[in-house]
Short mmCIF file of C-alpha atoms in Angstrom, two decimals:
data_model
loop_
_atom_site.label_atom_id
_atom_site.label_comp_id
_atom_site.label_asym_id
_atom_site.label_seq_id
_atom_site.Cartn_x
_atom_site.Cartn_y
_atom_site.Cartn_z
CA UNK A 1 -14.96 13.77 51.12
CA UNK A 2 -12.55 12.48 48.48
CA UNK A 3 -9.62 14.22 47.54
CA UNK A 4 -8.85 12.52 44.85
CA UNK A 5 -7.01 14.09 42.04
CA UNK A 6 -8.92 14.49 38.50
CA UNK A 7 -8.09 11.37 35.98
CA UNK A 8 -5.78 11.55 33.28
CA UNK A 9 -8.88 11.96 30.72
CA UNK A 10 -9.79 15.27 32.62
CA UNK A 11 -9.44 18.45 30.19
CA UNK A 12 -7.35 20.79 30.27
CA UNK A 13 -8.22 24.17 32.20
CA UNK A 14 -10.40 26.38 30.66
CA UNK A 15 -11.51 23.88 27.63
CA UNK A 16 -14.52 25.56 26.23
CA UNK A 17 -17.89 24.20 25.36
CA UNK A 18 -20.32 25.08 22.61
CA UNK A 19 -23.34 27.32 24.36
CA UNK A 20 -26.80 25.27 24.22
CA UNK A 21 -29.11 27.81 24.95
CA UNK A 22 -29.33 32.09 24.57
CA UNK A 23 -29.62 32.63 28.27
CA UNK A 24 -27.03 35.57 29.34
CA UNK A 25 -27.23 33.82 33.29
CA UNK A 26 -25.42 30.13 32.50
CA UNK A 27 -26.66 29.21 36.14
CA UNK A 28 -29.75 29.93 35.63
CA UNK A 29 -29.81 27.76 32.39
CA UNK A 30 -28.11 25.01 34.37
CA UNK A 31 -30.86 24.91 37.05
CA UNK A 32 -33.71 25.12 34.46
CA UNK A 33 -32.57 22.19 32.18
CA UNK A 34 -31.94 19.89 35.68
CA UNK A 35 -35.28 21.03 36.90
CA UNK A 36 -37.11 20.83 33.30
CA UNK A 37 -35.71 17.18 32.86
CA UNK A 38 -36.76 16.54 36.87
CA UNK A 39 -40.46 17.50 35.84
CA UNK A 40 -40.72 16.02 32.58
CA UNK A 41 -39.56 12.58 34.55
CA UNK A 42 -42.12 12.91 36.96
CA UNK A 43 -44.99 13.94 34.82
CA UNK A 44 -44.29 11.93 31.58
CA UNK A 45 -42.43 9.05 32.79
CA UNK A 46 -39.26 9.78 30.81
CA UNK A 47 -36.02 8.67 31.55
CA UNK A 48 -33.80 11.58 33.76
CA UNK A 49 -30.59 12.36 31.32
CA UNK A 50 -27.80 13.93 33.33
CA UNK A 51 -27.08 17.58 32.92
CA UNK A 52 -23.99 18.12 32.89
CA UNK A 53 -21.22 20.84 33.48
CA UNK A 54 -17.98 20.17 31.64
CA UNK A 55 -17.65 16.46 32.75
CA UNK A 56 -19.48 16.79 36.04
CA UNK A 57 -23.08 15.42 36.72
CA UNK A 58 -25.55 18.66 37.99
CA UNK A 59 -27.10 17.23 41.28
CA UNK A 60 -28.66 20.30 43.27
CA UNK A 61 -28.02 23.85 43.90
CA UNK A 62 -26.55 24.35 47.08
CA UNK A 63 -26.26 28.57 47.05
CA UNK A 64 -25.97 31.54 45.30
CA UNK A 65 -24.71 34.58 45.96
CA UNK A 66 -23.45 37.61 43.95
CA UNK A 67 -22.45 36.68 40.41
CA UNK A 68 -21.58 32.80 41.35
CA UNK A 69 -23.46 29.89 41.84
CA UNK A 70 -22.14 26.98 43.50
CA UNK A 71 -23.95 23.28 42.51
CA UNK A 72 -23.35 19.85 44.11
CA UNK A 73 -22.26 17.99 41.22
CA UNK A 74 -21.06 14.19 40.79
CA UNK A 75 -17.82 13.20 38.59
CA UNK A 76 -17.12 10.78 36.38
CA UNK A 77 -15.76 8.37 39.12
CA UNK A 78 -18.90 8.82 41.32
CA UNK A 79 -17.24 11.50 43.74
CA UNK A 80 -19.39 13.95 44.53
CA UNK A 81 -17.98 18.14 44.11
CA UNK A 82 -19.34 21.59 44.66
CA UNK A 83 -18.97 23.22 41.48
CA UNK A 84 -18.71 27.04 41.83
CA UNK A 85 -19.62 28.75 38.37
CA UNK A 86 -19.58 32.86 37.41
CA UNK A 87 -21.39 33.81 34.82
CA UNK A 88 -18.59 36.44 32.46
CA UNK A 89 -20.96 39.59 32.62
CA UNK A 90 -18.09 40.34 35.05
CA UNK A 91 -14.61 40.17 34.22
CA UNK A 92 -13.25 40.92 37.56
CA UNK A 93 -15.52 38.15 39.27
CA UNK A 94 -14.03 35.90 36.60
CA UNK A 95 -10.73 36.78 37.07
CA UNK A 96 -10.63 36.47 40.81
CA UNK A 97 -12.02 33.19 40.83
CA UNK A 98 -9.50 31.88 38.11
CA UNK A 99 -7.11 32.90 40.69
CA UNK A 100 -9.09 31.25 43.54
CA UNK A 101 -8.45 28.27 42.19
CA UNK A 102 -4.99 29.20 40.50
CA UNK A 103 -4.00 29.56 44.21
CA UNK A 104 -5.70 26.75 45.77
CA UNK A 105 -4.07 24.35 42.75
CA UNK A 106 -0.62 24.75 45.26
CA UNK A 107 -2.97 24.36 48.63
CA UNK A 108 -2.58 20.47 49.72
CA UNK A 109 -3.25 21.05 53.54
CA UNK A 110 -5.69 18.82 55.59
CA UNK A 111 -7.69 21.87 56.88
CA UNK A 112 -8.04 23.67 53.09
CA UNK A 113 -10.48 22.67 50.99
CA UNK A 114 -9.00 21.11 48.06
CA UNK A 115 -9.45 22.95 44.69
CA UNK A 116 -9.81 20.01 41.09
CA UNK A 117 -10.16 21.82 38.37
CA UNK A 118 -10.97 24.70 36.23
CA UNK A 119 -12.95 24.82 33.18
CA UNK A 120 -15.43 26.98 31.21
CA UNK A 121 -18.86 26.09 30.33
CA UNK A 122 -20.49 28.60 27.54
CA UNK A 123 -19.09 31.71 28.50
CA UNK A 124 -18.79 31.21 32.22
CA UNK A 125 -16.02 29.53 34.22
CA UNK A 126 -16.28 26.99 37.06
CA UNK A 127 -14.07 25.88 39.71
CA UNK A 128 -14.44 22.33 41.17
CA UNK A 129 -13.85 22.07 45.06
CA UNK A 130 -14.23 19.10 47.14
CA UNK A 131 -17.54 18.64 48.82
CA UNK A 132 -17.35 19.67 51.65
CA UNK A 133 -21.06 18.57 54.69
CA UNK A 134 -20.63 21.16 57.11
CA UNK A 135 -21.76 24.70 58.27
CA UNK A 136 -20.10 28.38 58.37
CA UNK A 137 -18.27 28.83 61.45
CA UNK A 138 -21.25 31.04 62.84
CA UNK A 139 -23.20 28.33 62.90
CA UNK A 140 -21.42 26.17 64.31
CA UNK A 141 -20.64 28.43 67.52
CA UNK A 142 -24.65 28.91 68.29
CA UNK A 143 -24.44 25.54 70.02
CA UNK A 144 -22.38 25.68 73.33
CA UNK A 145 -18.62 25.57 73.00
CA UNK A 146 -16.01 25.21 75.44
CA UNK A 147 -13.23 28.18 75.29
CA UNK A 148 -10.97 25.17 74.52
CA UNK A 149 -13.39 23.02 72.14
CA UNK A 150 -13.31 26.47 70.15
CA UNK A 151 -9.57 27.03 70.11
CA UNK A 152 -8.92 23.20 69.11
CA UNK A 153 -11.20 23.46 66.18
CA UNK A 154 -9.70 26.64 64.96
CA UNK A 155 -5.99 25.73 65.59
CA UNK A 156 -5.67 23.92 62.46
CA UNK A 157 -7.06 26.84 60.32
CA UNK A 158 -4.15 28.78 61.46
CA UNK A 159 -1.81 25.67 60.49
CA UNK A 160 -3.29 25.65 56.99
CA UNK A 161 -2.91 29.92 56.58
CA UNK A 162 0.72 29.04 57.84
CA UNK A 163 1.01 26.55 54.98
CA UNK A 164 -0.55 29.27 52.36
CA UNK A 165 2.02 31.81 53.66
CA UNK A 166 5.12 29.41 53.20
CA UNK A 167 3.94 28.97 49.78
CA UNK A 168 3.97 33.18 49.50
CA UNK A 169 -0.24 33.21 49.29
CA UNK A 170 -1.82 36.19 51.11
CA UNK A 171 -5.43 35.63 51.50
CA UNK A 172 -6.78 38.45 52.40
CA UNK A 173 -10.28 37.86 52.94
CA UNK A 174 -10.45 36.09 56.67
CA UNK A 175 -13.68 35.77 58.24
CA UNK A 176 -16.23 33.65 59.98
CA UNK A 177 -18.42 32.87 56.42
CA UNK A 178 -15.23 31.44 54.45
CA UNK A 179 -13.92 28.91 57.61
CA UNK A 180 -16.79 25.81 57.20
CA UNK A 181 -16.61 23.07 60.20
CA UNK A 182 -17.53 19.17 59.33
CA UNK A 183 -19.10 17.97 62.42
CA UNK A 184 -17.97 17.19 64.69
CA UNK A 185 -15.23 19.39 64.99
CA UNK A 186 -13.00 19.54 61.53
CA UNK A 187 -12.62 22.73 60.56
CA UNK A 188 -11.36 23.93 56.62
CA UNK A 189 -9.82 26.98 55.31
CA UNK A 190 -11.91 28.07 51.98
CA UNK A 191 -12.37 31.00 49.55
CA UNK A 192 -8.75 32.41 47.95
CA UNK A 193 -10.77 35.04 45.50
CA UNK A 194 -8.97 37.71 46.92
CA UNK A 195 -5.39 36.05 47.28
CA UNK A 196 -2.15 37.73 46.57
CA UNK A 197 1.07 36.88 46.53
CA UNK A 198 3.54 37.53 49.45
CA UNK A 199 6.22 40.27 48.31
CA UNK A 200 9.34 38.70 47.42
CA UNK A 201 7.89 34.97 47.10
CA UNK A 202 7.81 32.62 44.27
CA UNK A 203 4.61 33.01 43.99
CA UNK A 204 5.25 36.96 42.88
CA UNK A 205 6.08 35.40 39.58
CA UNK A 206 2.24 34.48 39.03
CA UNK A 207 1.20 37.16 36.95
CA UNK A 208 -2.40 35.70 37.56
CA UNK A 209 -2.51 36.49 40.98
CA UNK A 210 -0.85 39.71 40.78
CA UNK A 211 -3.29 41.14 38.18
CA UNK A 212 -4.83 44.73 39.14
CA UNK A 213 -8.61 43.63 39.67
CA UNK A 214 -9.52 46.45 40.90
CA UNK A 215 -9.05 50.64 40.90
CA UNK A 216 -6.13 51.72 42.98
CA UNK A 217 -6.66 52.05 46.76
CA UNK A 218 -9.24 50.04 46.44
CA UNK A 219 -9.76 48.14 49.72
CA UNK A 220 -11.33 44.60 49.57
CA UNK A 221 -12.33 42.10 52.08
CA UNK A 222 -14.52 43.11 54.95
CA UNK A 223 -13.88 45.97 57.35
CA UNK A 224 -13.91 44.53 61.34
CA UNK A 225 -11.85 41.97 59.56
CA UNK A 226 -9.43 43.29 57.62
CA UNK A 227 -6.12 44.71 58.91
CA UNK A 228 -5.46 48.58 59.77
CA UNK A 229 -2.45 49.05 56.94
CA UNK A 230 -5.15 47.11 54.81
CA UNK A 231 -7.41 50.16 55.47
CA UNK A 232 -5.04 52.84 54.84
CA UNK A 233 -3.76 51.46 51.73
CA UNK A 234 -0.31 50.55 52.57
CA UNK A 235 1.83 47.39 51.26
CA UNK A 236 0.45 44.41 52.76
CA UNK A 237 2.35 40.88 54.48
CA UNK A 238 1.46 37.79 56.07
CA UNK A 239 0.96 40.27 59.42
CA UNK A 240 -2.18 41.52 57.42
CA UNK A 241 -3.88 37.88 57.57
CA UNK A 242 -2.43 37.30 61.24
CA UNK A 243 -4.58 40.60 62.18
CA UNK A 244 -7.30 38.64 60.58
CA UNK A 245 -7.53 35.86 62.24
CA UNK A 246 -7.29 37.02 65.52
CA UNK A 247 -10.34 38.96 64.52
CA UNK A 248 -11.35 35.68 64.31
CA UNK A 249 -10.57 33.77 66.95
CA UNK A 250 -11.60 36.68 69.42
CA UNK A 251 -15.10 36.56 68.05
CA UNK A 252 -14.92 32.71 68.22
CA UNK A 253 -14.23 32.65 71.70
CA UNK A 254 -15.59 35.91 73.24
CA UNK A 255 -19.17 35.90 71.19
CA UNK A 256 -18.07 39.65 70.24
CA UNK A 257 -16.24 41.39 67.63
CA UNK A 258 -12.35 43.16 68.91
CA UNK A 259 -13.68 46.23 67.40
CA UNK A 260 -17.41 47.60 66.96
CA UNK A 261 -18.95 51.22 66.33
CA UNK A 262 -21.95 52.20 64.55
CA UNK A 263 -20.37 52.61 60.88
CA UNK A 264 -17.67 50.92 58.77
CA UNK A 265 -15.39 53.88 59.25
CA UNK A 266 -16.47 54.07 63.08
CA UNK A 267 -14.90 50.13 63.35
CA UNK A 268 -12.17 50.88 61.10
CA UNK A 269 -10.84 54.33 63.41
CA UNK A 270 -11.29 51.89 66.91
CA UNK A 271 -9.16 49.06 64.73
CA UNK A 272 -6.34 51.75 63.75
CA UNK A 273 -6.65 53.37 67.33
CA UNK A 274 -6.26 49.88 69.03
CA UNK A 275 -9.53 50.52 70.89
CA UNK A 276 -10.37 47.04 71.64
CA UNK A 277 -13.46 46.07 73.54
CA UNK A 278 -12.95 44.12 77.13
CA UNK A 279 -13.94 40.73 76.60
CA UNK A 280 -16.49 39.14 78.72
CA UNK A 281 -15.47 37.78 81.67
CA UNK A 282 -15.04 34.22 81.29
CA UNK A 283 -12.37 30.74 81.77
CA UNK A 284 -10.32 32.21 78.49
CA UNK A 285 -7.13 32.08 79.73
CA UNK A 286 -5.22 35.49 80.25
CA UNK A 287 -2.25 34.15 78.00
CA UNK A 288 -5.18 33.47 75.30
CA UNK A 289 -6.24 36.75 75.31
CA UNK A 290 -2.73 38.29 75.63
CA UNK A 291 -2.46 36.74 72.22
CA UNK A 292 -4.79 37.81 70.38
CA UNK A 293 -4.25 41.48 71.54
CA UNK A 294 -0.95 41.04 70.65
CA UNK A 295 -1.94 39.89 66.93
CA UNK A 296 -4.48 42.70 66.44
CA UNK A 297 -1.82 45.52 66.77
CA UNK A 298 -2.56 48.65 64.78
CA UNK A 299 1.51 48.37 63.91
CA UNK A 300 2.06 45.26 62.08
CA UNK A 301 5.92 45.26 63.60
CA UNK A 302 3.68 44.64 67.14
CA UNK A 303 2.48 41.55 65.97
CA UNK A 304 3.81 38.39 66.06
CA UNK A 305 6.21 37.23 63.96
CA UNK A 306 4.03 35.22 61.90
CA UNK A 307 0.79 33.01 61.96
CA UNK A 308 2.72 29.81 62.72
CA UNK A 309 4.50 32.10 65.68
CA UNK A 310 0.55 32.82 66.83
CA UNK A 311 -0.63 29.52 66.76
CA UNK A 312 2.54 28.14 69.05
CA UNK A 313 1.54 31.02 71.69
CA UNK A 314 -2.02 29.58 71.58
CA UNK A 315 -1.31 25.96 71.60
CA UNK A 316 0.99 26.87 74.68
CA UNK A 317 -2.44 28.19 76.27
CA UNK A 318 -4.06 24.70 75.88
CA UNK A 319 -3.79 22.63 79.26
CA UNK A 320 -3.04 19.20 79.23
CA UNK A 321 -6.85 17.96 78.28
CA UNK A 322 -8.44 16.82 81.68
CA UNK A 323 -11.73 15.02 79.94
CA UNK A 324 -13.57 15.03 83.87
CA UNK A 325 -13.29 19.10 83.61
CA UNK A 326 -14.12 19.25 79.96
CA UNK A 327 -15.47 16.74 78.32
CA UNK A 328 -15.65 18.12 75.17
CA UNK A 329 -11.70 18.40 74.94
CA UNK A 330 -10.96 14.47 75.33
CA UNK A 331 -12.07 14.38 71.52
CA UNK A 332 -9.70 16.63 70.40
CA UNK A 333 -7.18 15.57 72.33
CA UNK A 334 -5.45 12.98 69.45
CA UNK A 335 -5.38 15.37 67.34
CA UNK A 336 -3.65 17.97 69.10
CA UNK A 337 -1.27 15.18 70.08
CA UNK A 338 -0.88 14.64 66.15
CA UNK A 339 -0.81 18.04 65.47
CA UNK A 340 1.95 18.65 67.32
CA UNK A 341 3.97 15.97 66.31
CA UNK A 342 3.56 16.99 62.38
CA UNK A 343 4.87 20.72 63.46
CA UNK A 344 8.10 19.52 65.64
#
């Protein structure tokens, strides 16, 4: 889709609208005047007015989970958004997504989806992202993938974590449910609720993204993907999101998690214990896997020396494309060419 920058006219962040109805869920109130003015079109012939969210036409729903609700929306210009909006009975859910897209306002990277704007509408707040047609990585692995199909997709995540990192961005929450491919094959980076900044970066200075959400020791993210010093409470670098996404890329390629047990704790222990499961046998390369073992060290110090240090190792592993052995490579074979241009 579009990614466009906002037009001059757009408001400034957080602008605040009167509230039109008593509902305590604004999603909910959202969804009932589109559908109301949806029904009352149908049965009594009257014209559909647009509901709208700050500036942003209300299309459809396209999910909900926890205290967010995410709508396709349409602005101003005709470009068409997802608009992610938390209702305020929770601070902490509204303060990590103001710092979602506080973060993602730095983020220009091909493979990230692009955060517009920020705003409030009653007493909830919305993010604007681009619009992104595609499916959760999970999905997108139940069809058939080549080892090297897989790898090519996901090599440009790791190019756009590298990019978060250089700007001192931690992200903290990795995992299968916040990487979305566009068919065929374009895979994007989302979800910074959790982000921190990198010690000693610039971006330490944001006191937005540094705020204490959450009780000390808390651990956030999800265990199987989050890092062993992540677990245990200790200080946390770039190494943390390396561990991450070799998580990752070993489920992406293997069909099976690194790490497994019966309980969170159980996966956690094998994680901090380095018991790793054999992978299937398969045409992975050795070097591929000697990678990824390599990232998902108990010791961050083990690891390698950063994401972008990861992703050379692994674009090392990728043959020179041979389209009569694997067809599905050929089309990803320009952009690995332009990929590796960009990085020299």
């Amino acid at each position: 889709m579009s990614a466009d920058p906002p037009g001059e006219d757009a408001p400034d962040l957080f602008d605040r609208e009167p509230v039109t109805s008593s509902s305590s869920d604004p999603a909910a109130q959202v969804e009932d005047e589109r559908l109301r003015t949806e029904l009352r079109a149908r049965l009594f012939g009257e014209p559909r007015s647009a509901v709208r969210i700050g500036e942003y036409e209300v299309l459809h729903k396209l999910g909900q989970g926890g205290t967010s609700t995410v709508f396709a929306v349409r602005d101003r210009q005709g470009r068409s958004r997802a608009l992610k909006l938390v209702q305020s009975c929770d601070p902490r859910s509204l303060a990590r997504l103001r710092r979602e897209g506080r973060a993602m306002e730095a983020l220009v990277h091909p493979h990230i989806v692009r955060m517009h704007q920020m705003g409030t509408h009653g007493d909830a707040v919305y993010v604007v992202f681009d619009l992104i047609e595609g499916v959760a990585l999970q999905s997108w692995l139940r069809s058939a993938r080549s080892w090297r199909e897989t790898l090519a997709c996901l090599l440009p995540v790791l190019d756009g974590l590298a990019s978060a990192h250089a700007l001192g961005i931690l992200h903290r929450d990795l995992k299968p449910e916040n990487i979305l491919v566009q068919p065929p094959s374009h895979a994007w980076l989302l979800d910074f609720g959790l982000a921190l900044p990198l010690p000693g970066s610039d971006a330490q200075a944001l006191t937005h993204m540094s705020q204490a959400l959450t009780r000390t020791g808390a651990v956030l993210g999800t265990v199987g993907y989050i890092a062993p010093e992540h677990l245990l409470g200790q200080p946390l670098d770039a190494r943390a999101d390396q561990f991450s996404i070799c998580v990752v890329l070993w489920q992406a390629l293997y069909g099976q998690a690194p790490f497994t047990g019966p309980t969170a704790d159980a996966i956690g222990l094998a994680a901090l214990r380095e018991r790793c499961n054999e992978p299937p046998r398969g045409d992975v390369p050795s070097a591929v896997e000697a990678a990824l073992r390599k990232g998902l060290r108990a010791e961050p110090s083990a690891r390698h020396a950063s994401v972008r240090a990861l992703a050379d190792v692994l674009d090392r592993a990728m043959p020179s494309t041979d389209p009569s052995a694997d067809p599905s490579a050929d089309k990803h074979r320009g952009w690995l060419a332009r990929w590796r241009r960009r990085r020299r």
